[in-house]
């Protein structure tokens, strides 16, 4: 965020700390348990949230060189991202036009992609270069059998993809600024194109994908669940929240924020003492961690609402002289906090929801990020509950 916004958020946090308050939602919000456990609801979410909406995929630095590629399963759609020799990032359905096999796996660097089944080959623009057994496929129009393109865009160092082909008459381009709304200014200020990736970790917890996002949208639980990990470093149940369309920003204070109190307002530097948590609709959490960027993305299972796939990536500043051991320590803290505390408890909560013993989840007024997130989901799905 810019300097003016930093001071405004800092003042709000200090005011909350002194008053033992926090930003509040207008009302309690009640969510039906089926939002986490119903197969029909999960299918609707996959279709409306993970097909029709642009989805954040990675920072642009993850595809730094021409030929760098990344594959992803977006709620059942295989996606291939690749940076071309012209510098542009393109996205395709990772499906060979012959028999449907994926033409790439994992990530890496390539000059072309060859299907492992029958070696049909595609260039970095998705064009079909040729088939094996040319006699058997004589007459096939190569130009019309390239990889199916998906709308993609890169701006503010961020890559977005809409995980379905553009429909007739629909604009193929993604408007990144419109997707981010008021958060676009913050993303630009972060200079995300200066953060190369340090690590990527994946986990498949037995929780609904929204549970994974919920984990980051309130500080109410920090002093309790995380009392032995990050709890001593943060002021729990205290934060600011600002919405931007379906997106949101929650800021929480470190206990070190008291260091700014002796200084005049104009001289205060809140940045080392405030963590900014950006919720990018529908499934991404971008955390500004003072000296690095931490990103969590949660994708629903293709069928089971009680499972999801979560990726955590850490991006470090390109100009940092810190050794890898420092960044490894930050990675370890994130893993121990979320993957060993939040998600295991979430799995037990998921079991409770699927048991049918309770009918609703309640988000408090002191959890405005959660309220906003789930209200945004309802709005996007066009459902009342």
Short mmCIF file of C-alpha atoms in Angstrom, two decimals:
data_model
loop_
_atom_site.label_atom_id
_atom_site.label_comp_id
_atom_site.label_asym_id
_atom_site.label_seq_id
_atom_site.Cartn_x
_atom_site.Cartn_y
_atom_site.Cartn_z
CA UNK A 1 0.00 0.00 0.00
CA UNK A 2 1.11 3.59 -0.47
CA UNK A 3 2.36 5.80 2.37
CA UNK A 4 -0.99 7.52 2.95
CA UNK A 5 -2.79 4.18 3.20
CA UNK A 6 -0.06 2.75 5.43
CA UNK A 7 -0.51 5.58 7.94
CA UNK A 8 -4.30 5.27 7.85
CA UNK A 9 -4.20 1.51 8.51
CA UNK A 10 -1.59 2.01 11.23
CA UNK A 11 -3.78 4.57 13.01
CA UNK A 12 -6.74 2.23 12.84
CA UNK A 13 -4.73 -0.62 14.32
CA UNK A 14 -3.35 1.50 17.15
CA UNK A 15 -6.85 2.71 17.89
CA UNK A 16 -8.15 -0.85 18.03
CA UNK A 17 -5.30 -1.96 20.27
CA UNK A 18 -5.91 0.89 22.70
CA UNK A 19 -9.66 0.36 22.68
CA UNK A 20 -9.45 -3.44 22.64
CA UNK A 21 -11.62 -3.45 19.54
CA UNK A 22 -11.39 -4.55 15.92
CA UNK A 23 -13.09 -3.79 12.61
CA UNK A 24 -16.60 -5.24 12.65
CA UNK A 25 -19.03 -6.58 10.07
CA UNK A 26 -22.53 -5.09 10.12
CA UNK A 27 -24.08 -8.28 11.49
CA UNK A 28 -23.42 -11.88 12.39
CA UNK A 29 -23.38 -14.08 9.29
CA UNK A 30 -24.88 -17.55 9.23
CA UNK A 31 -23.71 -20.04 6.64
CA UNK A 32 -25.28 -23.42 6.10
CA UNK A 33 -23.03 -26.42 6.69
CA UNK A 34 -23.89 -27.64 3.18
CA UNK A 35 -21.63 -24.88 1.88
CA UNK A 36 -18.76 -27.12 3.02
CA UNK A 37 -20.24 -30.57 2.45
CA UNK A 38 -22.87 -30.67 -0.33
CA UNK A 39 -21.87 -32.22 -3.68
CA UNK A 40 -24.41 -30.17 -5.63
CA UNK A 41 -23.10 -26.97 -4.05
CA UNK A 42 -19.52 -28.04 -4.82
CA UNK A 43 -20.43 -28.65 -8.47
CA UNK A 44 -22.01 -25.21 -8.74
CA UNK A 45 -18.88 -23.63 -7.25
CA UNK A 46 -16.61 -25.41 -9.73
CA UNK A 47 -18.72 -24.21 -12.64
CA UNK A 48 -19.37 -20.61 -11.55
CA UNK A 49 -16.25 -19.72 -9.53
CA UNK A 50 -13.55 -21.79 -11.23
CA UNK A 51 -14.72 -21.57 -14.83
CA UNK A 52 -16.42 -18.22 -15.29
CA UNK A 53 -14.16 -16.14 -13.04
CA UNK A 54 -10.50 -15.20 -13.67
CA UNK A 55 -8.29 -17.21 -11.31
CA UNK A 56 -4.88 -16.11 -10.05
CA UNK A 57 -2.28 -18.69 -11.12
CA UNK A 58 1.19 -17.43 -10.16
CA UNK A 59 3.49 -14.45 -10.04
CA UNK A 60 5.01 -13.73 -13.40
CA UNK A 61 8.49 -14.45 -12.04
CA UNK A 62 7.54 -18.12 -11.79
CA UNK A 63 7.68 -18.14 -15.60
CA UNK A 64 10.74 -15.96 -15.88
CA UNK A 65 12.27 -17.21 -19.16
CA UNK A 66 10.88 -17.99 -22.61
CA UNK A 67 9.84 -21.63 -22.58
CA UNK A 68 9.13 -21.74 -18.84
CA UNK A 69 5.88 -23.61 -18.24
CA UNK A 70 3.61 -24.65 -15.42
CA UNK A 71 0.74 -27.14 -15.33
CA UNK A 72 -2.24 -27.01 -13.00
CA UNK A 73 -5.50 -28.84 -12.40
CA UNK A 74 -8.12 -26.15 -11.89
CA UNK A 75 -11.08 -27.98 -10.36
CA UNK A 76 -10.92 -30.68 -13.02
CA UNK A 77 -9.61 -28.69 -15.99
CA UNK A 78 -5.96 -29.41 -16.89
CA UNK A 79 -4.26 -26.08 -17.59
CA UNK A 80 -0.89 -25.35 -19.20
CA UNK A 81 0.78 -21.95 -18.72
CA UNK A 82 3.82 -21.06 -20.81
CA UNK A 83 5.88 -17.96 -21.56
CA UNK A 84 6.52 -17.62 -25.26
CA UNK A 85 9.62 -16.40 -27.04
CA UNK A 86 7.80 -13.07 -27.45
CA UNK A 87 7.63 -12.69 -23.66
CA UNK A 88 3.87 -13.16 -23.40
CA UNK A 89 2.27 -15.71 -21.10
CA UNK A 90 -0.34 -17.95 -22.72
CA UNK A 91 -2.69 -20.51 -21.26
CA UNK A 92 -4.14 -23.64 -22.84
CA UNK A 93 -6.22 -26.64 -21.93
CA UNK A 94 -3.50 -29.21 -21.27
CA UNK A 95 -5.24 -31.70 -23.54
CA UNK A 96 -3.81 -33.19 -26.73
CA UNK A 97 -6.21 -32.71 -29.65
CA UNK A 98 -5.70 -36.35 -30.71
CA UNK A 99 -6.79 -38.50 -27.75
CA UNK A 100 -6.80 -36.08 -24.82
CA UNK A 101 -3.56 -36.89 -23.01
CA UNK A 102 -1.78 -34.01 -21.20
CA UNK A 103 1.04 -32.65 -23.33
CA UNK A 104 3.05 -31.41 -20.32
CA UNK A 105 3.46 -32.34 -16.68
CA UNK A 106 4.76 -30.43 -13.66
CA UNK A 107 6.87 -27.43 -14.53
CA UNK A 108 10.09 -26.72 -16.38
CA UNK A 109 11.40 -25.22 -19.60
CA UNK A 110 10.68 -26.49 -23.09
CA UNK A 111 10.94 -25.51 -26.73
CA UNK A 112 7.85 -27.51 -27.62
CA UNK A 113 5.40 -29.95 -26.05
CA UNK A 114 5.08 -33.54 -27.26
CA UNK A 115 2.16 -35.69 -26.21
CA UNK A 116 3.50 -38.79 -24.41
CA UNK A 117 0.85 -41.00 -26.03
CA UNK A 118 1.52 -40.59 -29.76
CA UNK A 119 4.03 -37.71 -29.85
CA UNK A 120 1.84 -35.07 -31.46
CA UNK A 121 3.90 -31.90 -31.01
CA UNK A 122 2.87 -28.33 -30.21
CA UNK A 123 4.91 -25.13 -30.10
CA UNK A 124 4.87 -22.51 -27.35
CA UNK A 125 1.91 -20.73 -28.95
CA UNK A 126 -0.13 -23.94 -28.87
CA UNK A 127 0.14 -24.52 -32.63
CA UNK A 128 0.17 -28.17 -33.74
CA UNK A 129 3.52 -28.64 -35.45
CA UNK A 130 2.90 -32.13 -36.73
CA UNK A 131 1.67 -35.63 -36.11
CA UNK A 132 3.41 -38.97 -36.20
CA UNK A 133 2.24 -41.32 -38.98
CA UNK A 134 1.48 -38.59 -41.47
CA UNK A 135 -0.18 -41.06 -43.82
CA UNK A 136 -2.66 -42.08 -41.14
CA UNK A 137 -3.62 -38.45 -40.57
CA UNK A 138 -3.37 -37.20 -44.13
CA UNK A 139 -5.83 -34.36 -44.66
CA UNK A 140 -5.90 -33.25 -41.03
CA UNK A 141 -5.87 -29.45 -40.82
CA UNK A 142 -3.01 -28.76 -38.41
CA UNK A 143 -3.95 -25.10 -38.08
CA UNK A 144 -7.33 -25.91 -36.54
CA UNK A 145 -6.06 -28.59 -34.16
CA UNK A 146 -3.77 -26.65 -31.89
CA UNK A 147 -4.12 -26.64 -28.12
CA UNK A 148 -7.35 -25.01 -26.98
CA UNK A 149 -6.47 -21.49 -25.77
CA UNK A 150 -7.72 -20.08 -22.48
CA UNK A 151 -7.99 -16.34 -21.73
CA UNK A 152 -4.90 -15.21 -19.82
CA UNK A 153 -3.37 -11.91 -18.74
CA UNK A 154 -0.33 -10.67 -16.85
CA UNK A 155 -0.19 -7.36 -15.00
CA UNK A 156 1.32 -6.05 -11.75
CA UNK A 157 3.56 -9.13 -11.84
CA UNK A 158 0.50 -11.43 -11.58
CA UNK A 159 -0.85 -14.04 -13.98
CA UNK A 160 -4.59 -14.67 -14.26
CA UNK A 161 -6.43 -17.29 -16.31
CA UNK A 162 -10.12 -17.86 -16.94
CA UNK A 163 -10.28 -21.67 -16.97
CA UNK A 164 -12.60 -22.14 -19.91
CA UNK A 165 -12.36 -21.20 -23.59
CA UNK A 166 -13.86 -17.88 -24.57
CA UNK A 167 -17.45 -18.18 -25.79
CA UNK A 168 -18.56 -16.74 -29.15
CA UNK A 169 -18.77 -12.97 -28.88
CA UNK A 170 -17.02 -12.90 -25.50
CA UNK A 171 -13.87 -10.84 -25.00
CA UNK A 172 -10.86 -13.14 -24.74
CA UNK A 173 -8.79 -10.68 -22.73
CA UNK A 174 -8.93 -10.52 -18.94
CA UNK A 175 -9.05 -7.05 -17.40
CA UNK A 176 -6.72 -7.54 -14.44
CA UNK A 177 -7.43 -4.14 -12.90
CA UNK A 178 -11.17 -4.78 -13.06
CA UNK A 179 -10.62 -8.21 -11.50
CA UNK A 180 -8.61 -6.70 -8.63
CA UNK A 181 -10.76 -3.62 -8.19
CA UNK A 182 -9.43 -1.29 -5.48
CA UNK A 183 -6.77 -3.87 -4.65
CA UNK A 184 -5.00 -3.14 -7.94
CA UNK A 185 -3.18 -0.15 -6.43
CA UNK A 186 -1.88 -2.29 -3.57
CA UNK A 187 -0.71 -5.03 -5.94
CA UNK A 188 1.12 -2.48 -8.07
CA UNK A 189 2.76 -0.98 -4.98
CA UNK A 190 4.06 -4.39 -3.91
CA UNK A 191 6.19 -4.60 -7.10
CA UNK A 192 5.54 -8.32 -7.33
CA UNK A 193 7.62 -8.62 -10.49
CA UNK A 194 10.73 -8.21 -8.31
CA UNK A 195 10.06 -11.38 -6.27
CA UNK A 196 11.39 -14.66 -7.71
CA UNK A 197 9.96 -17.87 -6.30
CA UNK A 198 11.88 -19.57 -3.49
CA UNK A 199 9.73 -22.62 -2.79
CA UNK A 200 6.48 -24.38 -3.63
CA UNK A 201 4.71 -26.91 -1.42
CA UNK A 202 1.49 -28.82 -2.07
CA UNK A 203 -0.86 -30.66 0.24
CA UNK A 204 -4.23 -32.36 -0.24
CA UNK A 205 -6.04 -31.96 3.08
CA UNK A 206 -9.43 -33.57 3.74
CA UNK A 207 -11.21 -30.22 3.99
CA UNK A 208 -13.46 -28.19 1.75
CA UNK A 209 -11.47 -25.65 -0.28
CA UNK A 210 -13.20 -22.78 1.50
CA UNK A 211 -11.89 -24.06 4.82
CA UNK A 212 -8.39 -23.50 3.46
CA UNK A 213 -9.23 -19.89 2.57
CA UNK A 214 -11.09 -19.31 5.86
CA UNK A 215 -7.88 -20.13 7.73
CA UNK A 216 -6.36 -16.78 6.75
CA UNK A 217 -9.39 -14.51 7.11
CA UNK A 218 -9.51 -13.90 10.86
CA UNK A 219 -7.05 -13.34 13.68
CA UNK A 220 -9.54 -14.46 16.31
CA UNK A 221 -7.99 -17.94 16.54
CA UNK A 222 -4.32 -16.92 16.61
CA UNK A 223 -3.85 -16.64 20.43
CA UNK A 224 -5.59 -19.97 20.92
CA UNK A 225 -4.67 -22.42 18.16
CA UNK A 226 -1.25 -20.89 17.46
CA UNK A 227 -0.18 -19.97 20.99
CA UNK A 228 3.09 -21.93 20.64
CA UNK A 229 3.95 -20.92 17.08
CA UNK A 230 3.01 -17.44 15.82
CA UNK A 231 0.68 -16.47 18.68
CA UNK A 232 3.33 -14.62 20.73
CA UNK A 233 4.15 -12.35 17.78
CA UNK A 234 0.66 -11.09 16.88
CA UNK A 235 -2.17 -9.22 18.57
CA UNK A 236 -5.10 -11.59 18.26
CA UNK A 237 -8.70 -10.66 17.42
CA UNK A 238 -7.58 -7.22 16.27
CA UNK A 239 -7.39 -6.04 12.69
CA UNK A 240 -8.64 -3.85 9.88
CA UNK A 241 -10.64 -4.95 6.88
CA UNK A 242 -11.27 -3.24 3.54
CA UNK A 243 -13.27 -4.72 0.69
CA UNK A 244 -12.72 -4.35 -3.04
CA UNK A 245 -15.61 -5.98 -4.87
CA UNK A 246 -15.35 -9.69 -4.00
CA UNK A 247 -11.73 -9.21 -2.89
CA UNK A 248 -10.56 -7.99 0.48
CA UNK A 249 -7.59 -6.87 2.57
CA UNK A 250 -7.14 -7.70 6.23
CA UNK A 251 -4.28 -6.14 8.18
CA UNK A 252 -3.09 -7.49 11.52
CA UNK A 253 -0.51 -6.04 13.89
CA UNK A 254 2.60 -7.62 15.29
CA UNK A 255 3.23 -7.09 18.98
CA UNK A 256 6.24 -5.01 17.92
CA UNK A 257 3.94 -2.21 16.73
CA UNK A 258 4.39 -0.47 20.10
CA UNK A 259 7.80 0.63 18.81
CA UNK A 260 6.15 3.37 16.72
CA UNK A 261 4.33 5.04 19.62
CA UNK A 262 7.13 7.44 20.72
CA UNK A 263 7.42 8.82 17.17
CA UNK A 264 5.46 11.68 15.62
CA UNK A 265 2.77 10.48 13.23
CA UNK A 266 4.62 11.64 10.12
CA UNK A 267 7.76 9.72 11.15
CA UNK A 268 6.07 6.43 11.97
CA UNK A 269 6.93 3.41 9.85
CA UNK A 270 4.23 0.81 10.32
CA UNK A 271 5.42 -1.54 7.57
CA UNK A 272 7.69 -3.76 9.74
CA UNK A 273 4.86 -4.23 12.22
CA UNK A 274 1.84 -4.96 10.00
CA UNK A 275 1.00 -8.05 7.96
CA UNK A 276 -1.34 -7.51 5.02
CA UNK A 277 -3.50 -10.46 3.99
CA UNK A 278 -5.13 -10.09 0.56
CA UNK A 279 -8.03 -12.36 -0.33
CA UNK A 280 -8.28 -12.54 -4.12
CA UNK A 281 -11.57 -14.03 -5.21
CA UNK A 282 -12.25 -16.84 -5.38
CA UNK A 283 -9.43 -18.96 -3.96
CA UNK A 284 -6.19 -17.08 -3.38
CA UNK A 285 -4.50 -15.55 -0.33
CA UNK A 286 -1.54 -13.21 -0.90
CA UNK A 287 0.29 -12.33 2.30
CA UNK A 288 2.78 -9.49 2.47
CA UNK A 289 5.14 -10.75 5.18
CA UNK A 290 7.29 -7.61 5.55
CA UNK A 291 10.30 -9.03 3.68
CA UNK A 292 8.74 -11.68 1.43
CA UNK A 293 5.51 -12.74 -0.25
CA UNK A 294 3.59 -15.86 0.78
CA UNK A 295 0.79 -17.12 -1.47
CA UNK A 296 -1.80 -19.82 -0.74
CA UNK A 297 -4.15 -21.15 -3.42
CA UNK A 298 -6.92 -23.66 -2.73
CA UNK A 299 -8.65 -25.70 -5.43
CA UNK A 300 -11.70 -27.90 -4.94
CA UNK A 301 -11.56 -31.61 -5.61
CA UNK A 302 -13.16 -32.69 -8.89
CA UNK A 303 -15.93 -34.50 -7.05
CA UNK A 304 -15.53 -34.68 -3.26
CA UNK A 305 -16.50 -31.45 -1.41
CA UNK A 306 -14.54 -32.70 1.60
CA UNK A 307 -11.18 -32.60 -0.17
CA UNK A 308 -9.09 -29.93 -1.83
CA UNK A 309 -5.64 -29.24 -3.21
CA UNK A 310 -3.59 -26.43 -1.64
CA UNK A 311 -0.37 -24.85 -2.85
CA UNK A 312 1.84 -22.59 -0.74
CA UNK A 313 4.56 -20.61 -2.50
CA UNK A 314 7.16 -18.27 -1.06
CA UNK A 315 8.64 -15.50 -3.17
CA UNK A 316 11.71 -13.65 -1.90
CA UNK A 317 13.04 -10.24 -2.99
CA UNK A 318 15.39 -10.47 -5.95
CA UNK A 319 17.88 -8.11 -4.30
CA UNK A 320 17.98 -9.89 -0.93
CA UNK A 321 21.37 -10.96 0.39
CA UNK A 322 19.86 -13.25 3.01
CA UNK A 323 20.95 -16.91 2.84
CA UNK A 324 18.55 -19.65 1.79
CA UNK A 325 18.48 -20.86 5.39
CA UNK A 326 16.60 -17.69 6.34
CA UNK A 327 13.88 -18.27 3.75
CA UNK A 328 13.77 -21.95 4.67
CA UNK A 329 13.03 -20.94 8.25
CA UNK A 330 10.12 -18.79 7.05
CA UNK A 331 8.84 -21.71 4.97
CA UNK A 332 9.08 -24.00 8.00
CA UNK A 333 7.08 -21.56 10.15
CA UNK A 334 4.33 -21.37 7.53
CA UNK A 335 4.18 -25.14 7.21
CA UNK A 336 4.11 -25.75 10.97
CA UNK A 337 1.45 -23.11 11.53
CA UNK A 338 -0.96 -23.92 8.73
CA UNK A 339 -0.28 -27.47 7.60
CA UNK A 340 0.35 -28.86 11.08
CA UNK A 341 -2.15 -26.78 13.11
CA UNK A 342 -4.89 -25.18 10.99
CA UNK A 343 -5.51 -27.93 8.45
CA UNK A 344 -5.48 -30.91 10.86
CA UNK A 345 -8.08 -29.15 13.01
CA UNK A 346 -10.00 -28.29 9.85
CA UNK A 347 -10.13 -31.97 8.93
CA UNK A 348 -11.80 -32.73 12.25
CA UNK A 349 -14.22 -29.86 11.67
CA UNK A 350 -15.01 -31.22 8.21
CA UNK A 351 -15.92 -34.57 9.76
CA UNK A 352 -18.28 -32.76 12.11
CA UNK A 353 -19.98 -30.92 9.26
CA UNK A 354 -20.42 -34.09 7.23
CA UNK A 355 -21.95 -35.84 10.24
CA UNK A 356 -25.13 -33.80 9.89
CA UNK A 357 -25.23 -33.02 13.61
CA UNK A 358 -25.18 -29.25 13.06
CA UNK A 359 -26.84 -27.15 10.42
CA UNK A 360 -24.94 -23.89 10.27
CA UNK A 361 -21.65 -22.07 10.77
CA UNK A 362 -21.63 -18.65 12.45
CA UNK A 363 -19.13 -15.92 11.55
CA UNK A 364 -18.91 -13.18 14.16
CA UNK A 365 -18.97 -9.44 13.56
CA UNK A 366 -15.31 -9.53 14.61
CA UNK A 367 -14.62 -11.67 11.52
CA UNK A 368 -15.49 -9.23 8.72
CA UNK A 369 -13.14 -10.85 6.19
CA UNK A 370 -14.95 -14.16 6.58
CA UNK A 371 -18.35 -12.51 6.30
CA UNK A 372 -17.30 -10.67 3.14
CA UNK A 373 -15.75 -13.77 1.54
CA UNK A 374 -18.80 -15.97 2.01
CA UNK A 375 -21.23 -13.24 1.07
CA UNK A 376 -19.23 -12.72 -2.14
CA UNK A 377 -19.47 -16.46 -2.86
CA UNK A 378 -23.24 -16.38 -2.43
CA UNK A 379 -23.50 -13.39 -4.73
CA UNK A 380 -21.38 -15.07 -7.40
CA UNK A 381 -23.37 -18.29 -7.18
CA UNK A 382 -26.71 -16.50 -7.12
CA UNK A 383 -27.88 -18.37 -4.03
CA UNK A 384 -29.56 -17.05 -0.90
CA UNK A 385 -27.87 -19.42 1.55
#
